[in-house]
Amino acid sequence: MYSLRMSFWTVPETFERSTPWRSAAATYSATSVAAVAERERRTPEEVVLDWLLERDGQALLFAPLASYVDFDHEAIREMMTHPRTVLGLSDGGAHVDQLCDAGYATYLLGKWVRQWEALTLERAVHRLTGEVADFFGIPDRGRVAVGAAADLVMFDPATVDDCPPEYVHDLPNGAKRLVARARGIDATIVGGQVVYRDGEPTGARPGTVLRAGSR
């Protein structure tokens, strides 16, 4: 069990210390449950329990399952830069207490663009915006142009990044869900109205349901 899965279990903060995607595997491996247990001459169970007690018992462990078969990110890089792929995420709220992939855009900008230089900033922004809008047939989104919807994200390329996921208890009856906050985002604008400023909601909610071909 431990040789298969816990060999690359680690803590989310490990990503903040990663190097280019090829050598990131060494960073993950060195901070995995199995590596720490061997280095400190403890059992994997002891390491896991100690980690889970951090942050007042709110710590999380990261256990990658897919696209990590060779213990590096090369497969992800190849798919992410391939012209026949579209960036995005799924599981739209189906498992809110188990996963939250909302940080994929800031992870892309912070890690793959700035830190690992696998894409240019311009290419990454287009992959996140114009390509997705064109794929789903939403012609006035995903670009800055006269007559297009004023949907914009103002960010600092030097600091934008994802944050480790955390739990909040704001569902009915105090139920929990995972949220993914961001760094380096100054404002999120929808329809010309600022909906988020410095990571906090403004109360404006001008968004509407979008369908293919709609404006």
Coordinates of N, CA and C in Angstrom, one line a residue:
M1 N 0.8 -1.2 0.0 CA 0.0 0.0 0.0 C 0.9 1.3 0.0
Y2 N 1.8 1.3 0.9 CA 2.6 2.5 1.0 C 3.6 2.7 -0.1
S3 N 4.1 1.6 -0.7 CA 5.0 1.7 -1.8 C 4.3 2.2 -3.0
L4 N 3.0 1.9 -3.2 CA 2.3 2.3 -4.4 C 1.8 3.7 -4.3
R5 N 1.2 4.1 -3.2 CA 0.5 5.3 -3.1 C 1.2 6.3 -2.2
M6 N 1.6 5.9 -1.0 CA 2.2 6.9 -0.1 C 3.6 7.2 -0.5
S7 N 4.1 6.6 -1.5 CA 5.5 6.9 -1.9 C 5.5 8.3 -2.5
F8 N 4.3 8.8 -3.0 CA 4.3 10.2 -3.4 C 3.2 11.1 -2.8
W9 N 2.7 10.6 -1.7 CA 1.8 11.5 -0.9 C 2.7 12.6 -0.4
T10 N 2.2 13.8 -0.4 CA 3.0 14.9 0.1 C 2.0 16.0 0.6
V11 N 2.5 17.2 1.0 CA 1.7 18.3 1.4 C 1.5 19.3 0.3
P12 N 0.4 20.0 0.2 CA 0.2 20.9 -0.9 C 1.3 22.0 -1.0
E13 N 1.8 22.4 0.1 CA 2.8 23.5 0.1 C 4.1 23.1 -0.6
T14 N 4.3 21.8 -0.9 CA 5.5 21.3 -1.6 C 5.5 22.0 -3.0
F15 N 4.4 22.3 -3.6 CA 4.4 22.9 -4.9 C 5.0 24.2 -4.9
E16 N 5.0 24.9 -3.8 CA 5.6 26.3 -3.8 C 7.1 26.2 -3.8
R17 N 7.7 25.0 -3.6 CA 9.1 24.9 -3.7 C 9.6 24.1 -4.9
S18 N 8.7 23.8 -5.8 CA 9.0 23.0 -7.0 C 9.9 23.7 -8.0
T19 N 10.7 22.9 -8.7 CA 11.5 23.4 -9.8 C 11.0 23.0 -11.1
P20 N 11.6 23.2 -12.3 CA 11.0 22.8 -13.6 C 10.4 21.4 -13.6
W21 N 9.4 21.3 -14.4 CA 8.5 20.1 -14.3 C 9.3 18.8 -14.3
R22 N 10.3 18.7 -15.0 CA 11.1 17.4 -15.1 C 11.7 17.1 -13.7
S23 N 12.2 18.1 -13.0 CA 12.9 17.8 -11.8 C 12.0 18.0 -10.6
A24 N 10.7 18.4 -10.8 CA 9.8 18.5 -9.7 C 9.5 17.2 -9.0
A25 N 9.7 16.1 -9.8 CA 9.5 14.8 -9.2 C 10.4 14.5 -8.0
A26 N 11.7 15.0 -8.2 CA 12.6 14.9 -7.1 C 12.2 15.6 -5.8
T27 N 11.6 16.8 -6.0 CA 11.1 17.5 -4.9 C 9.9 16.8 -4.2
Y28 N 9.0 16.3 -5.0 CA 7.8 15.6 -4.5 C 8.3 14.3 -3.8
S29 N 9.2 13.6 -4.4 CA 9.6 12.3 -3.8 C 10.3 12.5 -2.5
A30 N 11.1 13.6 -2.4 CA 11.9 13.8 -1.2 C 11.0 14.2 0.0
T31 N 9.8 14.8 -0.3 CA 8.9 15.2 0.7 C 7.7 14.3 0.9
S32 N 7.8 13.2 0.3 CA 6.6 12.2 0.4 C 6.6 11.6 1.7
V33 N 5.5 10.9 2.0 CA 5.3 10.2 3.3 C 6.4 9.2 3.4
A34 N 6.6 8.4 2.3 CA 7.6 7.3 2.4 C 9.0 7.8 2.6
A35 N 9.4 8.9 1.9 CA 10.7 9.4 2.0 C 11.0 10.0 3.4
V36 N 10.0 10.7 3.9 CA 10.2 11.3 5.3 C 10.2 10.2 6.3
A37 N 9.4 9.2 6.2 CA 9.4 8.1 7.2 C 10.7 7.4 7.2
E38 N 11.3 7.1 6.0 CA 12.6 6.5 5.9 C 13.7 7.3 6.5
R39 N 13.6 8.6 6.2 CA 14.7 9.5 6.6 C 14.7 9.7 8.1
E40 N 13.5 9.8 8.7 CA 13.3 10.0 10.1 C 13.2 8.7 10.9
R41 N 13.3 7.6 10.2 CA 13.2 6.3 10.9 C 11.9 6.2 11.7
R42 N 10.8 6.5 11.0 CA 9.5 6.4 11.6 C 8.6 5.6 10.7
T43 N 7.4 5.2 11.1 CA 6.5 4.5 10.3 C 5.7 5.5 9.4
P44 N 5.2 5.1 8.2 CA 4.4 6.0 7.4 C 3.2 6.5 8.2
E45 N 2.6 5.7 9.0 CA 1.4 6.1 9.8 C 1.7 7.2 10.7
E46 N 2.9 7.2 11.4 CA 3.3 8.2 12.3 C 3.4 9.6 11.6
V47 N 4.1 9.5 10.4 CA 4.3 10.7 9.6 C 2.9 11.3 9.2
V48 N 2.0 10.5 8.7 CA 0.7 10.9 8.2 C 0.0 11.6 9.4
L49 N -0.1 10.9 10.5 CA -0.8 11.4 11.7 C -0.3 12.8 12.1
D50 N 1.1 12.9 12.2 CA 1.7 14.2 12.6 C 1.3 15.3 11.6
W51 N 1.4 15.0 10.3 CA 1.0 16.0 9.3 C -0.4 16.4 9.4
L52 N -1.3 15.5 9.7 CA -2.8 15.8 9.7 C -3.1 16.6 11.0
L53 N -2.2 16.6 12.0 CA -2.5 17.4 13.2 C -2.1 18.8 13.0
E54 N -1.3 19.1 11.9 CA -0.9 20.5 11.7 C -2.1 21.4 11.4
R55 N -1.9 22.7 11.5 CA -3.0 23.7 11.2 C -4.2 23.4 12.0
D56 N -4.0 23.0 13.3 CA -5.1 22.7 14.2 C -6.0 21.6 13.6
G57 N -5.4 20.6 13.0 CA -6.1 19.5 12.5 C -6.8 19.7 11.2
Q58 N -6.4 20.8 10.5 CA -7.0 21.1 9.2 C -6.1 20.9 8.0
A59 N -4.9 20.3 8.3 CA -4.0 20.0 7.2 C -4.5 19.0 6.2
L60 N -4.0 19.1 5.0 CA -4.4 18.2 3.9 C -3.2 17.5 3.3
L61 N -3.4 16.3 2.8 CA -2.4 15.5 2.1 C -2.8 15.5 0.6
F62 N -1.8 15.5 -0.2 CA -2.0 15.5 -1.6 C -1.5 14.1 -2.2
A63 N -2.4 13.4 -2.9 CA -2.1 12.1 -3.4 C -2.5 12.0 -4.9
P64 N -1.5 12.4 -5.8 CA -1.8 12.4 -7.2 C -2.0 11.0 -7.7
L65 N -3.0 10.8 -8.6 CA -3.4 9.5 -9.1 C -3.2 9.4 -10.6
A66 N -3.5 10.4 -11.3 CA -3.5 10.4 -12.8 C -2.5 11.4 -13.3
S67 N -2.0 11.1 -14.6 CA -1.1 12.0 -15.2 C 0.2 12.2 -14.5
Y68 N 0.6 11.2 -13.7 CA 1.8 11.3 -12.8 C 2.4 9.9 -12.8
V69 N 2.2 9.1 -13.8 CA 2.7 7.7 -13.8 C 4.2 7.6 -13.8
D70 N 4.9 8.6 -14.4 CA 6.3 8.5 -14.4 C 6.9 9.4 -13.4
F71 N 6.1 9.8 -12.4 CA 6.6 10.7 -11.3 C 7.2 12.0 -11.8
D72 N 6.7 12.5 -12.9 CA 7.0 13.9 -13.3 C 5.9 14.5 -14.1
H73 N 6.0 15.7 -14.5 CA 4.9 16.4 -15.1 C 4.9 16.4 -16.7
E74 N 5.8 15.6 -17.2 CA 6.0 15.7 -18.7 C 4.7 15.4 -19.4
A75 N 3.9 14.4 -19.0 CA 2.7 14.0 -19.7 C 1.7 15.2 -19.6
I76 N 1.7 15.9 -18.4 CA 0.8 17.1 -18.3 C 1.3 18.2 -19.2
R77 N 2.6 18.4 -19.3 CA 3.1 19.5 -20.2 C 2.7 19.2 -21.6
E78 N 2.9 17.9 -22.0 CA 2.6 17.6 -23.4 C 1.1 17.8 -23.8
M79 N 0.2 17.4 -22.9 CA -1.2 17.6 -23.1 C -1.6 19.1 -23.1
M80 N -1.0 19.8 -22.1 CA -1.4 21.2 -21.9 C -0.9 22.1 -23.1
T81 N 0.1 21.7 -23.7 CA 0.6 22.5 -24.8 C 0.2 22.0 -26.2
H82 N -0.5 20.9 -26.2 CA -0.9 20.3 -27.5 C -2.1 21.1 -28.1
P83 N -2.0 21.4 -29.4 CA -3.1 22.2 -30.1 C -4.5 21.6 -30.1
R84 N -4.6 20.3 -29.8 CA -5.9 19.6 -29.8 C -6.5 19.5 -28.5
T85 N -5.9 20.1 -27.5 CA -6.5 20.1 -26.1 C -7.0 21.5 -25.8
V86 N -8.0 21.5 -24.8 CA -8.6 22.7 -24.3 C -8.4 22.6 -22.8
L87 N -8.0 23.7 -22.2 CA -7.8 23.7 -20.7 C -9.1 23.9 -20.0
G88 N -9.3 23.3 -18.9 CA -10.5 23.4 -18.1 C -10.5 22.5 -17.0
L89 N -11.7 22.3 -16.3 CA -11.8 21.4 -15.2 C -13.2 20.9 -15.2
S90 N -13.5 19.8 -14.5 CA -14.8 19.2 -14.4 C -15.2 19.0 -13.0
D91 N -16.2 18.1 -12.7 CA -16.7 17.9 -11.4 C -17.2 19.2 -10.8
G92 N -18.1 19.9 -11.5 CA -18.6 21.2 -11.1 C -19.4 21.2 -9.8
G93 N -18.7 21.0 -8.7 CA -19.4 21.0 -7.4 C -19.9 19.7 -6.9
A94 N -19.6 18.6 -7.6 CA -20.1 17.3 -7.2 C -19.5 16.7 -5.9
H95 N -18.2 17.1 -5.6 CA -17.5 16.6 -4.5 C -16.9 17.8 -3.7
V96 N -17.7 18.7 -3.3 CA -17.1 20.0 -2.8 C -16.3 19.8 -1.5
D97 N -16.5 18.7 -0.8 CA -15.8 18.5 0.4 C -14.5 17.6 0.2
Q98 N -14.3 17.2 -1.1 CA -13.2 16.3 -1.4 C -12.1 16.9 -2.3
L99 N -12.6 17.8 -3.2 CA -11.6 18.4 -4.1 C -12.1 19.8 -4.6
C100 N -11.2 20.6 -5.0 CA -11.5 21.9 -5.6 C -10.4 22.2 -6.6
D101 N -10.7 22.2 -7.9 CA -9.8 22.4 -8.9 C -9.8 23.9 -9.4
A102 N -10.5 24.7 -8.7 CA -10.7 26.1 -9.2 C -9.3 26.9 -9.3
G103 N -8.3 26.4 -8.7 CA -7.0 27.1 -8.8 C -6.2 26.7 -10.0
Y104 N -6.8 26.0 -11.0 CA -5.9 25.6 -12.1 C -5.4 26.7 -12.9
A105 N -6.2 27.8 -13.0 CA -5.7 29.0 -13.8 C -4.5 29.7 -13.2
T106 N -4.6 29.9 -11.9 CA -3.5 30.6 -11.2 C -2.3 29.7 -11.1
Y107 N -2.5 28.4 -11.0 CA -1.5 27.4 -10.9 C -0.7 27.4 -12.3
L108 N -1.5 27.5 -13.4 CA -0.9 27.6 -14.7 C 0.0 28.8 -14.8
L109 N -0.5 30.0 -14.4 CA 0.2 31.2 -14.5 C 1.4 31.3 -13.6
G110 N 1.3 30.8 -12.4 CA 2.3 30.9 -11.4 C 3.4 29.8 -11.6
K111 N 3.0 28.6 -11.9 CA 4.0 27.5 -12.0 C 4.5 27.3 -13.4
W112 N 3.5 27.0 -14.3 CA 3.9 26.6 -15.7 C 4.5 27.8 -16.5
V113 N 4.0 29.0 -16.2 CA 4.5 30.2 -17.0 C 5.7 30.8 -16.3
R114 N 5.5 31.3 -15.1 CA 6.5 32.1 -14.4 C 7.7 31.2 -13.9
Q115 N 7.3 30.1 -13.2 CA 8.3 29.4 -12.6 C 9.0 28.4 -13.5
W116 N 8.2 27.6 -14.3 CA 8.8 26.6 -15.1 C 9.0 27.0 -16.6
E117 N 8.4 28.1 -17.0 CA 8.6 28.7 -18.3 C 8.3 27.7 -19.4
A118 N 7.2 26.9 -19.2 CA 6.8 26.0 -20.2 C 5.9 26.6 -21.3
L119 N 5.3 27.7 -20.9 CA 4.5 28.5 -21.9 C 4.8 30.0 -21.7
T120 N 4.6 30.8 -22.7 CA 4.7 32.2 -22.5 C 3.4 32.7 -21.8
L121 N 3.5 33.9 -21.2 CA 2.3 34.5 -20.5 C 1.2 34.7 -21.5
E122 N 1.5 35.2 -22.7 CA 0.5 35.5 -23.7 C -0.2 34.2 -24.2
R123 N 0.6 33.1 -24.4 CA 0.0 31.9 -24.8 C -0.9 31.3 -23.7
A124 N -0.5 31.4 -22.5 CA -1.2 30.8 -21.4 C -2.6 31.6 -21.2
V125 N -2.5 32.9 -21.3 CA -3.7 33.7 -21.1 C -4.7 33.4 -22.3
H126 N -4.2 33.2 -23.5 CA -5.1 32.9 -24.6 C -5.7 31.5 -24.4
R127 N -4.9 30.6 -23.9 CA -5.4 29.2 -23.6 C -6.5 29.2 -22.6
L128 N -6.4 30.1 -21.6 CA -7.5 30.2 -20.6 C -8.7 31.0 -21.0
T129 N -8.6 31.8 -22.0 CA -9.7 32.7 -22.3 C -10.2 32.5 -23.8
G130 N -9.5 33.1 -24.8 CA -10.1 33.0 -26.1 C -10.3 31.6 -26.7
E131 N -9.4 30.7 -26.4 CA -9.5 29.3 -26.9 C -10.7 28.7 -26.3
V132 N -10.9 28.9 -25.0 CA -12.1 28.2 -24.4 C -13.4 28.8 -24.9
A133 N -13.4 30.2 -25.0 CA -14.7 30.8 -25.5 C -15.0 30.4 -26.9
D134 N -14.0 30.3 -27.8 CA -14.2 29.8 -29.2 C -14.7 28.4 -29.2
F135 N -14.1 27.5 -28.4 CA -14.5 26.1 -28.4 C -15.9 26.0 -28.0
F136 N -16.4 26.7 -27.0 CA -17.8 26.6 -26.6 C -18.8 27.5 -27.4
G137 N -18.3 28.2 -28.4 CA -19.1 29.1 -29.2 C -19.7 30.3 -28.5
I138 N -18.9 31.0 -27.7 CA -19.3 32.2 -27.0 C -18.5 33.3 -27.6
P139 N -18.9 33.9 -28.7 CA -18.1 34.8 -29.5 C -17.6 36.1 -28.8
D140 N -18.4 36.6 -27.8 CA -18.0 37.9 -27.3 C -17.3 37.8 -25.9
R141 N -16.8 36.6 -25.7 CA -16.0 36.4 -24.5 C -14.6 36.0 -24.8
G142 N -13.7 36.1 -23.8 CA -12.3 35.6 -24.1 C -11.4 36.5 -24.8
R143 N -11.8 37.8 -25.0 CA -10.9 38.7 -25.7 C -11.2 40.1 -25.3
V144 N -10.3 41.0 -25.5 CA -10.5 42.4 -25.2 C -10.7 43.1 -26.5
A145 N -11.9 43.5 -26.8 CA -12.3 44.1 -28.1 C -13.5 44.9 -28.0
V146 N -13.6 45.9 -28.9 CA -14.8 46.8 -28.9 C -16.1 45.9 -29.1
G147 N -17.1 46.1 -28.3 CA -18.3 45.3 -28.4 C -18.3 44.0 -27.7
A148 N -17.2 43.5 -27.2 CA -17.1 42.3 -26.4 C -17.5 42.6 -25.0
A149 N -17.9 41.5 -24.3 CA -18.2 41.6 -22.8 C -17.0 42.0 -22.1
A150 N -17.2 42.9 -21.1 CA -16.1 43.4 -20.3 C -15.9 42.5 -19.1
D151 N -15.4 41.2 -19.4 CA -15.1 40.2 -18.4 C -13.6 40.2 -18.4
L152 N -13.0 40.6 -17.3 CA -11.5 40.8 -17.2 C -11.0 40.3 -15.8
V153 N -9.8 39.8 -15.8 CA -9.1 39.5 -14.6 C -7.8 40.4 -14.6
M154 N -7.6 41.2 -13.5 CA -6.5 42.0 -13.4 C -5.5 41.3 -12.4
F155 N -4.3 40.9 -12.9 CA -3.4 40.2 -12.1 C -2.0 40.7 -12.3
D156 N -1.1 40.4 -11.4 CA 0.3 40.8 -11.4 C 1.1 39.5 -11.9
P157 N 1.7 39.6 -13.0 CA 2.4 38.4 -13.5 C 3.6 38.0 -12.6
A158 N 4.1 38.9 -11.8 CA 5.2 38.6 -11.0 C 4.8 37.9 -9.7
T159 N 3.5 37.9 -9.3 CA 3.1 37.3 -8.0 C 1.9 36.4 -8.2
V160 N 1.2 36.3 -9.3 CA 0.0 35.5 -9.4 C 0.4 34.0 -9.2
D161 N -0.4 33.4 -8.4 CA -0.2 32.0 -8.0 C -1.4 31.4 -7.3
D162 N -1.4 30.1 -7.2 CA -2.5 29.4 -6.4 C -2.1 29.3 -5.0
C163 N -3.0 29.0 -4.1 CA -2.8 28.8 -2.7 C -3.2 27.4 -2.4
P164 N -2.6 26.8 -1.4 CA -3.1 25.4 -0.9 C -4.6 25.5 -0.6
P165 N -5.3 24.4 -0.9 CA -6.8 24.4 -0.6 C -7.0 24.4 0.9
E166 N -8.2 25.0 1.2 CA -8.5 25.0 2.6 C -10.0 24.8 2.8
Y167 N -10.4 24.4 4.0 CA -11.9 24.1 4.2 C -12.5 25.4 4.8
V168 N -13.8 25.6 4.3 CA -14.6 26.6 5.0 C -15.9 25.9 5.3
H169 N -16.6 26.4 6.3 CA -17.9 25.7 6.7 C -19.0 26.7 6.5
D170 N -19.4 26.9 5.3 CA -20.5 27.9 5.0 C -21.6 27.3 4.2
L171 N -21.7 26.0 4.2 CA -22.9 25.3 3.6 C -24.0 25.1 4.6
P172 N -25.2 24.7 4.2 CA -26.3 24.5 5.2 C -25.9 23.6 6.3
N173 N -26.3 23.9 7.5 CA -25.9 23.2 8.7 C -24.4 23.1 9.0
G174 N -23.7 24.1 8.5 CA -22.3 24.2 8.8 C -21.4 23.2 8.0
A175 N -22.0 22.6 7.0 CA -21.2 21.6 6.2 C -20.0 22.3 5.6
K176 N -19.0 21.5 5.4 CA -17.7 22.0 4.8 C -17.6 21.9 3.3
R177 N -16.7 22.7 2.8 CA -16.4 22.6 1.4 C -14.9 23.1 1.2
L178 N -14.3 22.7 0.2 CA -12.9 23.1 -0.1 C -13.0 24.4 -1.0
V179 N -12.1 25.3 -0.7 CA -12.0 26.5 -1.5 C -10.5 26.7 -1.9
A180 N -10.3 27.3 -3.1 CA -8.9 27.5 -3.6 C -8.8 29.0 -3.8
R181 N -8.0 29.6 -2.9 CA -7.8 31.1 -3.1 C -6.6 31.3 -4.0
A182 N -6.4 32.6 -4.3 CA -5.3 33.0 -5.2 C -4.5 34.1 -4.7
R183 N -3.3 34.2 -5.2 CA -2.4 35.3 -4.9 C -2.2 36.1 -6.2
G184 N -2.0 37.4 -6.0 CA -1.6 38.3 -7.2 C -2.8 38.7 -8.1
I185 N -4.0 38.5 -7.6 CA -5.2 38.9 -8.4 C -5.7 40.2 -7.8
D186 N -5.6 41.2 -8.6 CA -6.1 42.5 -8.1 C -7.6 42.7 -8.1
A187 N -8.2 42.2 -9.2 CA -9.7 42.4 -9.4 C -10.2 41.4 -10.4
T188 N -11.4 41.0 -10.3 CA -12.2 40.2 -11.2 C -13.4 41.1 -11.7
I189 N -13.5 41.3 -13.0 CA -14.5 42.1 -13.5 C -15.5 41.3 -14.4
V190 N -16.7 41.4 -14.2 CA -17.7 40.7 -15.0 C -18.7 41.7 -15.5
G191 N -18.9 41.8 -16.8 CA -19.8 42.8 -17.4 C -19.5 44.2 -17.0
G192 N -18.2 44.5 -16.8 CA -17.8 45.8 -16.5 C -17.9 46.2 -15.0
Q193 N -18.4 45.2 -14.2 CA -18.5 45.5 -12.7 C -17.5 44.6 -12.0
V194 N -16.9 45.2 -11.0 CA -15.9 44.5 -10.2 C -16.6 43.6 -9.2
V195 N -16.4 42.3 -9.3 CA -17.1 41.3 -8.4 C -16.1 40.9 -7.3
Y196 N -14.8 40.9 -7.6 CA -13.8 40.6 -6.5 C -12.7 41.6 -6.6
R197 N -12.3 42.1 -5.4 CA -11.3 43.1 -5.2 C -10.3 42.6 -4.1
D198 N -9.1 42.3 -4.5 CA -8.1 41.8 -3.5 C -8.5 40.6 -2.8
G199 N -9.2 39.7 -3.5 CA -9.6 38.4 -3.0 C -10.9 38.4 -2.2
E200 N -11.6 39.5 -2.1 CA -12.8 39.6 -1.4 C -14.0 40.0 -2.3
P201 N -15.1 39.4 -2.2 CA -16.3 39.7 -3.0 C -16.8 41.1 -2.7
T202 N -17.2 41.8 -3.8 CA -17.8 43.2 -3.6 C -19.3 43.2 -3.4
G203 N -19.9 42.1 -3.7 CA -21.4 42.0 -3.6 C -22.1 42.1 -4.9
A204 N -21.4 42.6 -5.9 CA -21.9 42.7 -7.3 C -22.0 41.3 -7.9
R205 N -23.1 41.0 -8.5 CA -23.3 39.7 -9.1 C -24.0 39.8 -10.5
P206 N -23.3 40.4 -11.5 CA -23.9 40.6 -12.8 C -23.9 39.4 -13.7
G207 N -23.3 38.3 -13.3 CA -23.1 37.2 -14.2 C -24.5 36.5 -14.6
T208 N -24.5 35.9 -15.8 CA -25.6 35.3 -16.3 C -25.2 33.9 -16.9
V209 N -26.2 33.0 -17.1 CA -25.9 31.7 -17.7 C -25.5 32.0 -19.2
L210 N -24.4 31.3 -19.6 CA -24.0 31.4 -21.0 C -24.2 30.1 -21.7
R211 N -24.7 30.3 -23.0 CA -24.9 29.1 -23.8 C -24.2 29.3 -25.2
A212 N -23.9 28.3 -25.8 CA -23.2 28.4 -27.1 C -24.0 29.3 -28.0
G213 N -23.3 30.3 -28.6 CA -23.9 31.2 -29.6 C -24.5 32.4 -28.9
S214 N -24.5 32.4 -27.6 CA -25.2 33.5 -26.8 C -24.3 34.7 -26.7
R215 N -24.9 35.9 -26.4 CA -24.1 37.1 -26.2 C -24.6 37.7 -24.8

